[in-house]
Each structure stands twice: as C-alpha cells, then as structure tokens.
Short mmCIF file of C-alpha atoms in Angstrom, two decimals:
data_model
loop_
_atom_site.label_atom_id
_atom_site.label_comp_id
_atom_site.label_asym_id
_atom_site.label_seq_id
_atom_site.Cartn_x
_atom_site.Cartn_y
_atom_site.Cartn_z
CA UNK A 201 -149.82 -89.62 35.67
CA UNK A 202 -148.57 -86.68 33.63
CA UNK A 203 -149.43 -86.93 30.01
CA UNK A 204 -147.63 -85.05 27.28
CA UNK A 205 -149.21 -85.10 23.81
CA UNK A 206 -147.71 -83.91 20.59
CA UNK A 207 -149.32 -83.33 17.13
CA UNK A 208 -149.07 -84.10 14.41
CA UNK A 209 -146.98 -87.29 14.61
CA UNK A 210 -145.28 -86.46 11.31
CA UNK A 211 -145.19 -83.61 8.90
CA UNK A 212 -143.86 -83.29 5.31
CA UNK A 213 -143.15 -79.82 3.98
CA UNK A 214 -141.35 -78.27 1.08
CA UNK A 215 -138.20 -76.20 1.59
CA UNK A 216 -139.20 -72.61 2.26
CA UNK A 217 -142.52 -73.48 3.89
CA UNK A 218 -143.14 -72.32 7.39
CA UNK A 219 -144.67 -74.81 9.73
CA UNK A 220 -145.73 -75.31 13.33
CA UNK A 221 -146.72 -78.12 15.71
CA UNK A 222 -148.23 -78.47 19.12
CA UNK A 223 -147.44 -79.85 22.46
CA UNK A 224 -150.13 -80.13 25.11
CA UNK A 225 -149.63 -80.84 28.86
CA UNK A 226 -151.47 -80.67 32.06
CA UNK A 227 -151.86 -77.06 33.11
CA UNK A 228 -151.98 -77.64 36.87
CA UNK A 229 -148.74 -77.37 38.88
CA UNK A 230 -146.77 -76.14 35.91
CA UNK A 231 -143.04 -75.49 36.23
CA UNK A 232 -141.52 -75.84 32.81
CA UNK A 233 -141.80 -77.11 29.32
CA UNK A 234 -138.74 -78.42 27.39
CA UNK A 235 -138.36 -78.55 23.54
CA UNK A 236 -135.66 -80.73 21.98
CA UNK A 237 -134.60 -81.25 18.43
CA UNK A 238 -133.49 -84.87 17.68
CA UNK A 239 -131.72 -85.82 14.49
CA UNK A 240 -131.20 -89.46 13.66
CA UNK A 241 -128.11 -90.98 15.19
CA UNK A 242 -127.44 -87.82 17.22
CA UNK A 243 -128.12 -86.77 20.77
CA UNK A 244 -131.29 -84.79 21.38
CA UNK A 245 -130.39 -81.10 21.33
CA UNK A 246 -132.07 -78.76 23.82
CA UNK A 247 -133.93 -75.94 21.99
CA UNK A 248 -135.95 -74.14 24.64
CA UNK A 249 -136.95 -74.30 28.19
CA UNK A 250 -140.08 -72.31 28.84
CA UNK A 251 -141.37 -71.40 32.22
CA UNK A 252 -143.68 -68.36 32.08
CA UNK A 253 -147.20 -68.06 30.65
CA UNK A 254 -147.02 -66.02 27.47
CA UNK A 255 -143.30 -66.69 27.03
CA UNK A 256 -142.02 -66.60 23.53
CA UNK A 257 -138.49 -67.78 22.73
CA UNK A 258 -136.57 -67.73 19.48
CA UNK A 259 -133.44 -69.42 18.11
CA UNK A 260 -132.75 -68.50 14.54
CA UNK A 261 -135.78 -69.53 12.42
CA UNK A 262 -137.33 -71.59 15.25
CA UNK A 263 -139.56 -70.09 17.89
CA UNK A 264 -141.87 -71.31 20.58
CA UNK A 265 -144.77 -70.01 22.52
CA UNK A 266 -146.21 -71.01 25.80
CA UNK A 267 -149.78 -70.99 27.27
CA UNK A 268 -149.66 -72.48 30.77
CA UNK A 269 -153.32 -71.76 31.46
CA UNK A 270 -154.63 -73.84 28.67
CA UNK A 271 -151.67 -76.26 28.69
CA UNK A 272 -150.11 -75.94 25.23
CA UNK A 273 -146.94 -74.81 23.49
CA UNK A 274 -146.41 -74.23 19.82
CA UNK A 275 -143.13 -74.61 18.01
CA UNK A 276 -142.75 -72.69 14.83
CA UNK A 277 -140.23 -73.05 12.01
CA UNK A 278 -140.00 -70.16 9.55
CA UNK A 279 -138.79 -70.96 6.05
CA UNK A 280 -138.07 -74.67 6.64
CA UNK A 281 -134.71 -76.00 5.30
CA UNK A 282 -133.74 -79.65 4.68
CA UNK A 283 -131.43 -79.45 7.70
CA UNK A 284 -134.51 -78.83 9.86
CA UNK A 285 -135.52 -82.44 9.26
CA UNK A 286 -135.59 -84.06 12.68
CA UNK A 287 -137.94 -85.21 15.48
CA UNK A 288 -139.10 -82.50 17.74
CA UNK A 289 -139.75 -83.56 21.20
CA UNK A 290 -141.44 -81.72 24.09
CA UNK A 291 -141.24 -82.82 27.64
CA UNK A 292 -142.48 -81.77 31.07
CA UNK A 293 -140.60 -82.40 34.30
CA UNK A 294 -142.04 -85.20 36.41
CA UNK A 295 -143.26 -83.15 39.36
CA UNK A 296 -144.43 -86.18 41.21
CA UNK A 297 -140.87 -87.73 41.18
CA UNK A 298 -137.98 -86.55 43.26
CA UNK A 299 -135.18 -86.70 40.82
CA UNK A 300 -136.19 -84.32 38.04
CA UNK A 301 -136.63 -86.59 35.10
CA UNK A 302 -138.62 -85.56 32.04
CA UNK A 303 -141.91 -86.93 30.69
CA UNK A 304 -141.84 -86.85 26.90
CA UNK A 305 -144.38 -86.67 24.16
CA UNK A 306 -144.05 -89.06 21.22
CA UNK A 307 -142.52 -86.33 19.14
CA UNK A 308 -143.31 -84.72 15.75
CA UNK A 309 -141.16 -85.97 12.93
CA UNK A 310 -140.52 -83.20 10.42
CA UNK A 311 -139.29 -83.94 6.88
CA UNK A 312 -138.36 -80.96 4.72
CA UNK A 313 -138.04 -81.74 1.00
CA UNK A 314 -135.59 -79.68 -1.06
CA UNK B 71 -123.15 -76.84 26.11
CA UNK B 72 -122.34 -80.05 27.57
CA UNK B 73 -121.52 -83.42 25.97
CA UNK B 74 -122.68 -86.84 26.88
CA UNK B 75 -121.40 -89.86 25.03
CA UNK B 76 -122.94 -93.31 24.94
CA UNK B 77 -121.41 -96.60 23.82
CA UNK B 78 -122.08 -98.76 21.87
CA UNK B 79 -124.37 -97.05 19.50
CA UNK B 80 -125.78 -100.40 18.25
CA UNK B 81 -125.57 -103.88 19.56
CA UNK B 82 -126.95 -107.14 18.39
CA UNK B 83 -126.75 -110.07 20.66
CA UNK B 84 -128.14 -113.57 21.21
CA UNK B 85 -130.86 -114.29 23.68
CA UNK B 86 -129.44 -115.01 27.10
CA UNK B 87 -126.36 -112.91 26.81
CA UNK B 88 -125.63 -109.73 28.88
CA UNK B 89 -125.05 -106.39 27.36
CA UNK B 90 -123.40 -103.40 28.95
CA UNK B 91 -124.11 -99.77 27.84
CA UNK B 92 -121.95 -96.98 28.94
CA UNK B 93 -122.95 -93.38 29.42
CA UNK B 94 -120.27 -90.78 29.96
CA UNK B 95 -120.44 -87.02 30.71
CA UNK B 96 -117.39 -85.75 28.88
CA UNK B 97 -117.10 -82.15 30.13
CA UNK B 98 -118.99 -82.06 33.35
CA UNK B 99 -119.64 -84.12 36.40
CA UNK B 100 -123.00 -85.89 36.65
CA UNK B 101 -124.11 -86.90 40.07
CA UNK B 102 -127.43 -88.02 38.53
CA UNK B 103 -128.03 -89.78 35.26
CA UNK B 104 -131.32 -90.84 33.89
CA UNK B 105 -131.88 -93.99 31.75
CA UNK B 106 -134.73 -94.00 29.33
CA UNK B 107 -135.92 -96.50 26.69
CA UNK B 108 -138.02 -96.07 23.68
CA UNK B 109 -140.04 -98.77 22.00
CA UNK B 110 -141.27 -98.25 18.40
CA UNK B 111 -143.83 -95.48 18.02
CA UNK B 112 -143.70 -94.77 21.82
CA UNK B 113 -142.20 -91.85 23.77
CA UNK B 114 -139.01 -92.00 25.80
CA UNK B 115 -139.88 -93.59 29.07
CA UNK B 116 -137.76 -93.41 32.29
CA UNK B 117 -136.43 -96.71 33.37
CA UNK B 118 -134.20 -95.70 36.31
CA UNK B 119 -132.32 -92.94 37.95
CA UNK B 120 -128.57 -93.49 38.57
CA UNK B 121 -127.02 -91.66 41.46
CA UNK B 122 -123.31 -91.54 41.93
CA UNK B 123 -122.27 -93.46 45.00
CA UNK B 124 -125.60 -94.87 45.84
CA UNK B 125 -128.16 -97.31 44.61
CA UNK B 126 -130.23 -96.54 41.50
CA UNK B 127 -133.91 -96.03 41.76
CA UNK B 128 -136.08 -97.89 39.36
CA UNK B 129 -139.46 -97.10 37.90
CA UNK B 130 -142.43 -99.39 38.49
CA UNK B 131 -142.31 -102.39 36.32
CA UNK B 132 -138.62 -102.24 35.66
CA UNK B 133 -136.72 -105.22 37.06
CA UNK B 134 -133.70 -104.13 38.96
CA UNK B 135 -132.09 -107.50 38.85
CA UNK B 136 -132.37 -107.46 35.05
CA UNK B 137 -131.25 -104.01 34.42
CA UNK B 138 -128.18 -103.45 36.55
CA UNK B 139 -127.09 -99.81 36.97
CA UNK B 140 -123.68 -98.76 38.30
CA UNK B 141 -122.76 -95.12 38.78
CA UNK B 142 -119.28 -95.64 40.10
CA UNK B 143 -117.87 -92.20 39.11
CA UNK B 144 -119.04 -88.74 38.50
CA UNK B 145 -118.70 -89.17 34.78
CA UNK B 146 -119.77 -92.64 34.12
CA UNK B 147 -122.98 -94.70 34.50
CA UNK B 148 -123.39 -98.13 33.09
CA UNK B 149 -126.58 -100.10 32.32
CA UNK B 150 -126.21 -103.86 32.01
CA UNK B 151 -129.10 -105.75 30.55
CA UNK B 152 -128.63 -109.28 31.96
CA UNK B 153 -129.81 -112.40 30.22
CA UNK B 154 -131.25 -110.30 27.43
CA UNK B 155 -134.39 -111.55 25.60
CA UNK B 156 -136.00 -110.35 22.36
CA UNK B 157 -138.52 -108.26 24.34
CA UNK B 158 -135.66 -106.18 25.70
CA UNK B 159 -134.89 -105.04 22.17
CA UNK B 160 -135.30 -101.29 22.34
CA UNK B 161 -133.60 -97.94 22.13
CA UNK B 162 -131.81 -96.99 25.36
CA UNK B 163 -130.68 -93.45 26.04
CA UNK B 164 -129.19 -91.67 29.06
CA UNK B 165 -129.31 -88.07 30.13
CA UNK B 166 -127.77 -85.98 32.79
CA UNK B 167 -128.36 -82.49 34.25
CA UNK B 168 -125.37 -80.37 35.07
CA UNK B 169 -124.29 -80.00 38.65
CA UNK B 170 -126.26 -77.44 40.66
CA UNK B 171 -128.88 -77.26 38.00
CA UNK B 172 -132.40 -76.27 39.00
CA UNK B 173 -134.34 -79.55 39.06
CA UNK B 174 -137.30 -78.87 36.76
CA UNK B 175 -136.15 -75.87 34.70
CA UNK B 176 -132.58 -76.51 33.60
CA UNK B 177 -131.64 -78.31 30.48
CA UNK B 178 -130.67 -82.00 30.55
CA UNK B 179 -127.99 -83.35 28.22
CA UNK B 180 -128.60 -86.60 26.33
CA UNK B 181 -126.34 -89.19 24.94
CA UNK B 182 -127.03 -90.34 21.30
CA UNK B 183 -128.58 -93.61 22.44
CA UNK B 184 -127.94 -97.34 21.99
CA UNK B 185 -130.08 -99.53 19.72
CA UNK B 186 -130.24 -102.99 21.27
CA UNK B 187 -131.43 -105.95 19.22
CA UNK B 188 -131.74 -109.34 20.85
CA UNK B 189 -132.05 -112.26 18.52
#
C-alpha cells in the first residue's frame, strides 16, 4: 500500500520567516506528486503537480522541489505571511487503482504569527 | 481553475437518521468524482469512486449499503449516509478531475467538505 508521509505535523513561525516542510513517498513506479494548500472552511487549492526528478516549481513565494530517486519533495515558503497559514497536503496518485484517486499525507499545519 | 461545491458544509443529526451530501461541479462536467473522508488526525482516505451513469466502486471496508452514492448527472454526485451512527461522524469531501485529464498527473478539484456529527 502506498504510504505518503509529511513532516512536521505542525509548524509555528513568525511573519517574515522562511520555512520548509517535507513529503516523502515511495520512489518506485513514480508518476507524480501533488501539493495542495488547504485553508479552514475552504476547498483544498492545488499548488503544484510535479512529475520530473529535479523539478522545481514556483508560485509567488511558494516553491517546491522533487527528488524521485530518494522519494521526497520539499515545499518552501519565503517570507511567510499570516495569510500563508493553512494545512499543506501532499498526495501521490494511487497507481494500483484504476480511477486515479490520490493518496494523501496527513498534512503540515502552518501557523504564521503577525 | 474549476469550482466544486459541496452542501451542506456542516450537519448534526441524531443516530439512525440518514444524511445526504451533495457534490457539484459548477463549471465543468465530471464523469468521475471521488469521495474521501477524514477522521481526526488522519489523512484523507478514499471511500468510493462515483462514475456518472454507472455504479460506484467502494474501497475495502466501506459498506456500500450504508454509504449510497448516486452520480445521476455530469455535474452532481450525492453521498447518502444511511442510518448514521456516532462512528460515522467525520469530515467528508469530494473531488473531481476535469474531463480528458491525464489520470495521474492532472489536478483534481475539491469541494470544501462536509462536517458530519452524529449524536
């Protein structure tokens, strides 16, 4: 069974701090790694879909890297702002299934204090 | 982007009652919708896959007679929790890929979820 792990579970930073967290996944039969940002009472918002080893993607102050050989991805937030407070989820497609659902980590909950 | 709505956002019911949760794709047609649930401190776990015009497929351990799924149109899937019990209290959320999306690599679009509390 595919297992996606995220660390840390939660993170508290001050406004202006840069931060990063990790998603690890099985490196065999890799297709893609998805990152979502999930604010309370809202829909999870897609940040990145990463497919190639060495990929680096950026969206504003948020960026992500991918290492498929060792099975991890990092998400970085530069100069955190209170509006970055959310739970960040990573997910891997269920390759064993036929429908294309995602298998999620438990998420990293980020709190940014003003 | 694409928008998926879910209704209701929160429901509290008595044990033994049935609860219907709606998931709608507002600006695209969804032939497939996924239903996940999340228990406290756990990850989102797939319950079932809803396919327009055919029967849903359920994950191991999910009772199909208890969690009824109907995907009657290309924009609406419903999940009915029949005879709900306190152990069914959870967060239920749906997602859908856009049509013609590449199965593993394209984004999926999520509703905001439904918090079910069974007393």
